[in-house]
């Protein structure tokens, strides 16, 4: 079966009705993401002090990530500032050696890892607590490859290159004997997707997240 046959209804609708921004829209989006200094604001001394305190508070909560890498042909070897090695490649039909996962596969892996860590935290903070034993993920991502391949190369593509839809199932297994309601499952899923940095970024990009959270204990 071709992977497209596994499309969820939501993903099918997303592709069928996908907006195709013009090049000017993409140019605006690129410009909006540029790191430019904001013009100085005219504020009173009291407001200035409040703003400085808020800025210092925000800086105190910033989390930092860094990674360096070197690419040769289609293969890239990277190392994080925490000492972990990563590697990406692309399939042979795309000109690669297929020696490592594709970048987008790393993106989906990041979503799963981030969801796992965030769900553990959310469950512990809920009242009553939900103690998670394990989570089983079955996730698929879809994109329109024309967004990356569209020609001519000197014109911005009219189709988004990003993932347009992610679908699948998150099956949560709780501590043996735990009674978990449907409302609790829904709360766990919603709060996790809102608090997971990777999922939050995907939502913000316009990617449709059609992921179903289910109670794994009920299938045991």
mmCIF file of C-alpha atoms in Angstrom:
data_model
loop_
_atom_site.group_PDB
_atom_site.id
_atom_site.type_symbol
_atom_site.label_atom_id
_atom_site.label_comp_id
_atom_site.label_asym_id
_atom_site.label_seq_id
_atom_site.Cartn_x
_atom_site.Cartn_y
_atom_site.Cartn_z
ATOM 1 C CA UNK A 1 0.000 0.000 0.000
ATOM 2 C CA UNK A 2 1.308 3.437 -0.915
ATOM 3 C CA UNK A 3 1.827 5.654 2.172
ATOM 4 C CA UNK A 4 -0.680 8.159 0.786
ATOM 5 C CA UNK A 5 -3.381 5.546 1.237
ATOM 6 C CA UNK A 6 -2.941 5.836 4.983
ATOM 7 C CA UNK A 7 -3.958 9.515 4.957
ATOM 8 C CA UNK A 8 -6.334 10.395 7.757
ATOM 9 C CA UNK A 9 -9.484 12.254 6.722
ATOM 10 C CA UNK A 10 -8.095 15.418 8.257
ATOM 11 C CA UNK A 11 -4.848 15.097 6.292
ATOM 12 C CA UNK A 12 -6.743 14.474 3.057
ATOM 13 C CA UNK A 13 -8.816 17.596 3.657
ATOM 14 C CA UNK A 14 -5.676 19.571 4.468
ATOM 15 C CA UNK A 15 -4.033 18.645 1.164
ATOM 16 C CA UNK A 16 -7.222 19.187 -0.814
ATOM 17 C CA UNK A 17 -7.775 22.689 0.561
ATOM 18 C CA UNK A 18 -4.152 23.692 1.140
ATOM 19 C CA UNK A 19 -3.557 27.386 0.599
ATOM 20 C CA UNK A 20 -0.783 28.183 -1.793
ATOM 21 C CA UNK A 21 0.754 31.510 -0.791
ATOM 22 C CA UNK A 22 2.324 33.625 -3.481
ATOM 23 C CA UNK A 23 6.047 34.350 -3.560
ATOM 24 C CA UNK A 24 5.399 37.767 -2.044
ATOM 25 C CA UNK A 25 3.760 36.145 0.982
ATOM 26 C CA UNK A 26 6.771 33.889 1.492
ATOM 27 C CA UNK A 27 9.090 36.863 1.149
ATOM 28 C CA UNK A 28 7.132 38.597 3.884
ATOM 29 C CA UNK A 29 7.323 35.511 6.107
ATOM 30 C CA UNK A 30 11.091 35.307 5.614
ATOM 31 C CA UNK A 31 11.493 38.986 6.431
ATOM 32 C CA UNK A 32 9.320 38.606 9.522
ATOM 33 C CA UNK A 33 11.639 35.903 10.842
ATOM 34 C CA UNK A 34 14.762 38.046 10.464
ATOM 35 C CA UNK A 35 16.388 39.040 13.715
ATOM 36 C CA UNK A 36 16.199 42.812 13.660
ATOM 37 C CA UNK A 37 16.492 45.249 16.508
ATOM 38 C CA UNK A 38 13.144 46.718 17.537
ATOM 39 C CA UNK A 39 12.873 50.526 17.548
ATOM 40 C CA UNK A 40 13.217 52.066 21.005
ATOM 41 C CA UNK A 41 9.964 52.680 22.846
ATOM 42 C CA UNK A 42 9.191 55.890 24.651
ATOM 43 C CA UNK A 43 8.131 54.900 28.148
ATOM 44 C CA UNK A 44 8.003 56.499 31.555
ATOM 45 C CA UNK A 45 10.628 55.627 34.172
ATOM 46 C CA UNK A 46 8.139 53.439 36.073
ATOM 47 C CA UNK A 47 7.183 51.590 32.910
ATOM 48 C CA UNK A 48 10.837 51.298 31.925
ATOM 49 C CA UNK A 49 11.687 49.711 35.272
ATOM 50 C CA UNK A 50 8.778 47.286 34.921
ATOM 51 C CA UNK A 51 9.890 46.373 31.397
ATOM 52 C CA UNK A 52 13.466 45.785 32.550
ATOM 53 C CA UNK A 53 12.276 43.547 35.389
ATOM 54 C CA UNK A 54 10.081 41.556 33.002
ATOM 55 C CA UNK A 55 12.980 41.197 30.542
ATOM 56 C CA UNK A 56 15.333 40.000 33.277
ATOM 57 C CA UNK A 57 12.700 37.495 34.401
ATOM 58 C CA UNK A 58 12.301 36.182 30.844
ATOM 59 C CA UNK A 59 16.065 35.881 30.419
ATOM 60 C CA UNK A 60 16.206 33.838 33.605
ATOM 61 C CA UNK A 61 13.879 31.250 32.041
ATOM 62 C CA UNK A 62 15.505 30.980 28.624
ATOM 63 C CA UNK A 63 16.706 27.505 27.671
ATOM 64 C CA UNK A 64 19.693 27.288 25.357
ATOM 65 C CA UNK A 65 20.458 24.729 22.651
ATOM 66 C CA UNK A 66 23.479 24.582 20.338
ATOM 67 C CA UNK A 67 24.649 22.196 17.653
ATOM 68 C CA UNK A 68 27.536 22.194 15.179
ATOM 69 C CA UNK A 69 27.892 20.097 12.065
ATOM 70 C CA UNK A 70 29.783 19.371 8.870
ATOM 71 C CA UNK A 71 28.168 18.189 5.661
ATOM 72 C CA UNK A 72 29.742 16.248 2.805
ATOM 73 C CA UNK A 73 27.489 15.593 -0.167
ATOM 74 C CA UNK A 74 24.122 14.550 1.326
ATOM 75 C CA UNK A 75 25.487 13.399 4.677
ATOM 76 C CA UNK A 76 25.761 15.675 7.705
ATOM 77 C CA UNK A 77 27.448 14.752 10.988
ATOM 78 C CA UNK A 78 26.590 16.889 13.991
ATOM 79 C CA UNK A 79 27.341 17.200 17.678
ATOM 80 C CA UNK A 80 25.273 18.943 20.326
ATOM 81 C CA UNK A 81 26.739 21.147 23.031
ATOM 82 C CA UNK A 82 25.743 18.378 25.456
ATOM 83 C CA UNK A 83 28.062 15.900 23.728
ATOM 84 C CA UNK A 84 25.624 13.828 21.661
ATOM 85 C CA UNK A 85 26.237 12.881 18.026
ATOM 86 C CA UNK A 86 23.622 13.094 15.291
ATOM 87 C CA UNK A 87 23.702 12.262 11.605
ATOM 88 C CA UNK A 88 21.385 12.752 8.630
ATOM 89 C CA UNK A 89 21.315 11.545 5.043
ATOM 90 C CA UNK A 90 18.739 11.135 2.272
ATOM 91 C CA UNK A 91 17.658 8.046 0.276
ATOM 92 C CA UNK A 92 19.680 6.918 -2.742
ATOM 93 C CA UNK A 93 16.852 7.877 -5.103
ATOM 94 C CA UNK A 94 17.340 11.454 -3.883
ATOM 95 C CA UNK A 95 21.086 11.352 -4.498
ATOM 96 C CA UNK A 96 22.109 10.289 -1.004
ATOM 97 C CA UNK A 97 23.668 7.172 0.495
ATOM 98 C CA UNK A 98 20.807 6.306 2.879
ATOM 99 C CA UNK A 99 23.366 5.986 5.693
ATOM 100 C CA UNK A 100 21.278 7.782 8.318
ATOM 101 C CA UNK A 101 17.722 9.013 8.949
ATOM 102 C CA UNK A 102 16.387 11.849 6.809
ATOM 103 C CA UNK A 103 16.161 15.326 8.379
ATOM 104 C CA UNK A 104 12.349 15.167 8.437
ATOM 105 C CA UNK A 105 12.529 11.780 10.168
ATOM 106 C CA UNK A 106 14.649 13.483 12.827
ATOM 107 C CA UNK A 107 11.916 16.110 13.086
ATOM 108 C CA UNK A 108 9.273 13.460 13.756
ATOM 109 C CA UNK A 109 11.624 11.775 16.220
ATOM 110 C CA UNK A 110 12.042 15.112 17.988
ATOM 111 C CA UNK A 111 8.261 15.422 18.207
ATOM 112 C CA UNK A 112 7.984 11.962 19.779
ATOM 113 C CA UNK A 113 10.815 12.538 22.248
ATOM 114 C CA UNK A 114 9.513 15.957 23.247
ATOM 115 C CA UNK A 115 5.975 14.618 23.615
ATOM 116 C CA UNK A 116 7.191 11.785 25.864
ATOM 117 C CA UNK A 117 9.102 14.098 28.207
ATOM 118 C CA UNK A 118 6.314 16.687 28.325
ATOM 119 C CA UNK A 119 3.573 14.123 28.910
ATOM 120 C CA UNK A 120 5.429 12.695 31.911
ATOM 121 C CA UNK A 121 5.583 16.181 33.430
ATOM 122 C CA UNK A 122 1.951 17.044 32.625
ATOM 123 C CA UNK A 123 0.716 13.762 34.084
ATOM 124 C CA UNK A 124 2.576 14.336 37.344
ATOM 125 C CA UNK A 125 1.177 17.859 37.669
ATOM 126 C CA UNK A 126 -2.450 16.848 37.068
ATOM 127 C CA UNK A 127 -4.840 16.388 39.965
ATOM 128 C CA UNK A 128 -5.189 13.510 40.537
ATOM 129 C CA UNK A 129 -1.751 12.573 39.250
ATOM 130 C CA UNK A 130 -1.388 10.345 36.213
ATOM 131 C CA UNK A 131 1.692 8.160 36.560
ATOM 132 C CA UNK A 132 2.726 7.039 33.078
ATOM 133 C CA UNK A 133 4.429 3.679 32.626
ATOM 134 C CA UNK A 134 5.145 3.973 28.909
ATOM 135 C CA UNK A 135 3.861 5.628 25.735
ATOM 136 C CA UNK A 136 3.657 3.940 22.327
ATOM 137 C CA UNK A 137 3.748 6.227 19.280
ATOM 138 C CA UNK A 138 2.604 5.586 15.713
ATOM 139 C CA UNK A 139 3.177 8.851 13.833
ATOM 140 C CA UNK A 140 3.206 9.780 10.139
ATOM 141 C CA UNK A 141 4.036 13.083 8.471
ATOM 142 C CA UNK A 142 3.024 14.339 5.041
ATOM 143 C CA UNK A 143 4.296 17.153 2.835
ATOM 144 C CA UNK A 144 4.013 18.213 -0.785
ATOM 145 C CA UNK A 145 7.497 17.672 -2.251
ATOM 146 C CA UNK A 146 6.853 20.318 -4.895
ATOM 147 C CA UNK A 147 7.449 22.879 -2.149
ATOM 148 C CA UNK A 148 11.134 21.887 -2.158
ATOM 149 C CA UNK A 149 11.562 20.958 -5.839
ATOM 150 C CA UNK A 150 9.533 23.610 -7.656
ATOM 151 C CA UNK A 151 11.381 25.463 -10.435
ATOM 152 C CA UNK A 152 12.706 27.926 -11.448
ATOM 153 C CA UNK A 153 15.050 27.979 -8.446
ATOM 154 C CA UNK A 154 15.337 31.780 -8.363
ATOM 155 C CA UNK A 155 11.600 32.153 -7.669
ATOM 156 C CA UNK A 156 10.198 31.372 -4.231
ATOM 157 C CA UNK A 157 7.921 28.291 -4.342
ATOM 158 C CA UNK A 158 4.165 28.779 -4.395
ATOM 159 C CA UNK A 159 3.616 25.614 -2.321
ATOM 160 C CA UNK A 160 4.744 25.340 1.339
ATOM 161 C CA UNK A 161 7.775 23.071 1.786
ATOM 162 C CA UNK A 162 6.907 22.382 5.438
ATOM 163 C CA UNK A 163 5.071 19.342 6.728
ATOM 164 C CA UNK A 164 1.418 19.995 6.038
ATOM 165 C CA UNK A 165 -0.077 17.326 8.279
ATOM 166 C CA UNK A 166 0.996 14.932 11.016
ATOM 167 C CA UNK A 167 -1.349 12.124 11.994
ATOM 168 C CA UNK A 168 -1.220 9.046 14.167
ATOM 169 C CA UNK A 169 -1.880 7.588 17.577
ATOM 170 C CA UNK A 170 -0.343 8.167 20.996
ATOM 171 C CA UNK A 171 -1.183 5.198 23.211
ATOM 172 C CA UNK A 172 -0.531 5.960 26.885
ATOM 173 C CA UNK A 173 -0.023 3.109 29.354
ATOM 174 C CA UNK A 174 -0.484 4.078 32.985
ATOM 175 C CA UNK A 175 0.647 2.458 36.204
ATOM 176 C CA UNK A 176 -1.060 -0.914 36.633
ATOM 177 C CA UNK A 177 -4.514 -0.601 38.161
ATOM 178 C CA UNK A 178 -4.876 3.122 37.433
ATOM 179 C CA UNK A 179 -8.370 4.312 36.517
ATOM 180 C CA UNK A 180 -8.123 7.025 33.872
ATOM 181 C CA UNK A 181 -11.167 8.732 32.364
ATOM 182 C CA UNK A 182 -11.623 9.951 28.809
ATOM 183 C CA UNK A 183 -11.561 13.551 30.056
ATOM 184 C CA UNK A 184 -8.201 12.981 31.736
ATOM 185 C CA UNK A 185 -6.786 11.491 28.515
ATOM 186 C CA UNK A 186 -8.028 14.494 26.536
ATOM 187 C CA UNK A 187 -6.549 16.901 29.077
ATOM 188 C CA UNK A 188 -3.216 15.073 29.044
ATOM 189 C CA UNK A 189 -3.068 15.230 25.250
ATOM 190 C CA UNK A 190 -4.137 18.861 24.917
ATOM 191 C CA UNK A 191 -1.800 20.144 27.630
ATOM 192 C CA UNK A 192 1.106 18.094 26.288
ATOM 193 C CA UNK A 193 0.715 19.388 22.728
ATOM 194 C CA UNK A 194 0.443 22.964 24.017
ATOM 195 C CA UNK A 195 3.537 22.664 26.233
ATOM 196 C CA UNK A 196 5.830 20.539 24.031
ATOM 197 C CA UNK A 197 8.175 23.016 22.256
ATOM 198 C CA UNK A 198 8.348 20.888 19.104
ATOM 199 C CA UNK A 199 4.578 20.366 18.827
ATOM 200 C CA UNK A 200 3.992 24.047 19.612
ATOM 201 C CA UNK A 201 6.355 25.060 16.793
ATOM 202 C CA UNK A 202 4.606 22.701 14.359
ATOM 203 C CA UNK A 203 1.212 24.139 15.267
ATOM 204 C CA UNK A 204 2.565 27.661 14.742
ATOM 205 C CA UNK A 205 3.899 26.718 11.289
ATOM 206 C CA UNK A 206 0.384 25.830 10.142
ATOM 207 C CA UNK A 207 0.943 22.066 10.191
ATOM 208 C CA UNK A 208 -2.288 20.216 11.001
ATOM 209 C CA UNK A 209 -1.838 17.912 13.994
ATOM 210 C CA UNK A 210 -4.298 15.023 13.707
ATOM 211 C CA UNK A 211 -3.009 12.906 16.581
ATOM 212 C CA UNK A 212 -5.328 10.764 18.686
ATOM 213 C CA UNK A 213 -4.508 10.111 22.345
ATOM 214 C CA UNK A 214 -5.860 6.827 23.722
ATOM 215 C CA UNK A 215 -5.698 4.891 26.976
ATOM 216 C CA UNK A 216 -3.315 1.982 26.421
ATOM 217 C CA UNK A 217 -4.524 0.199 29.577
ATOM 218 C CA UNK A 218 -7.874 -0.504 27.959
ATOM 219 C CA UNK A 219 -6.244 -2.670 25.289
ATOM 220 C CA UNK A 220 -4.241 -4.777 27.751
#
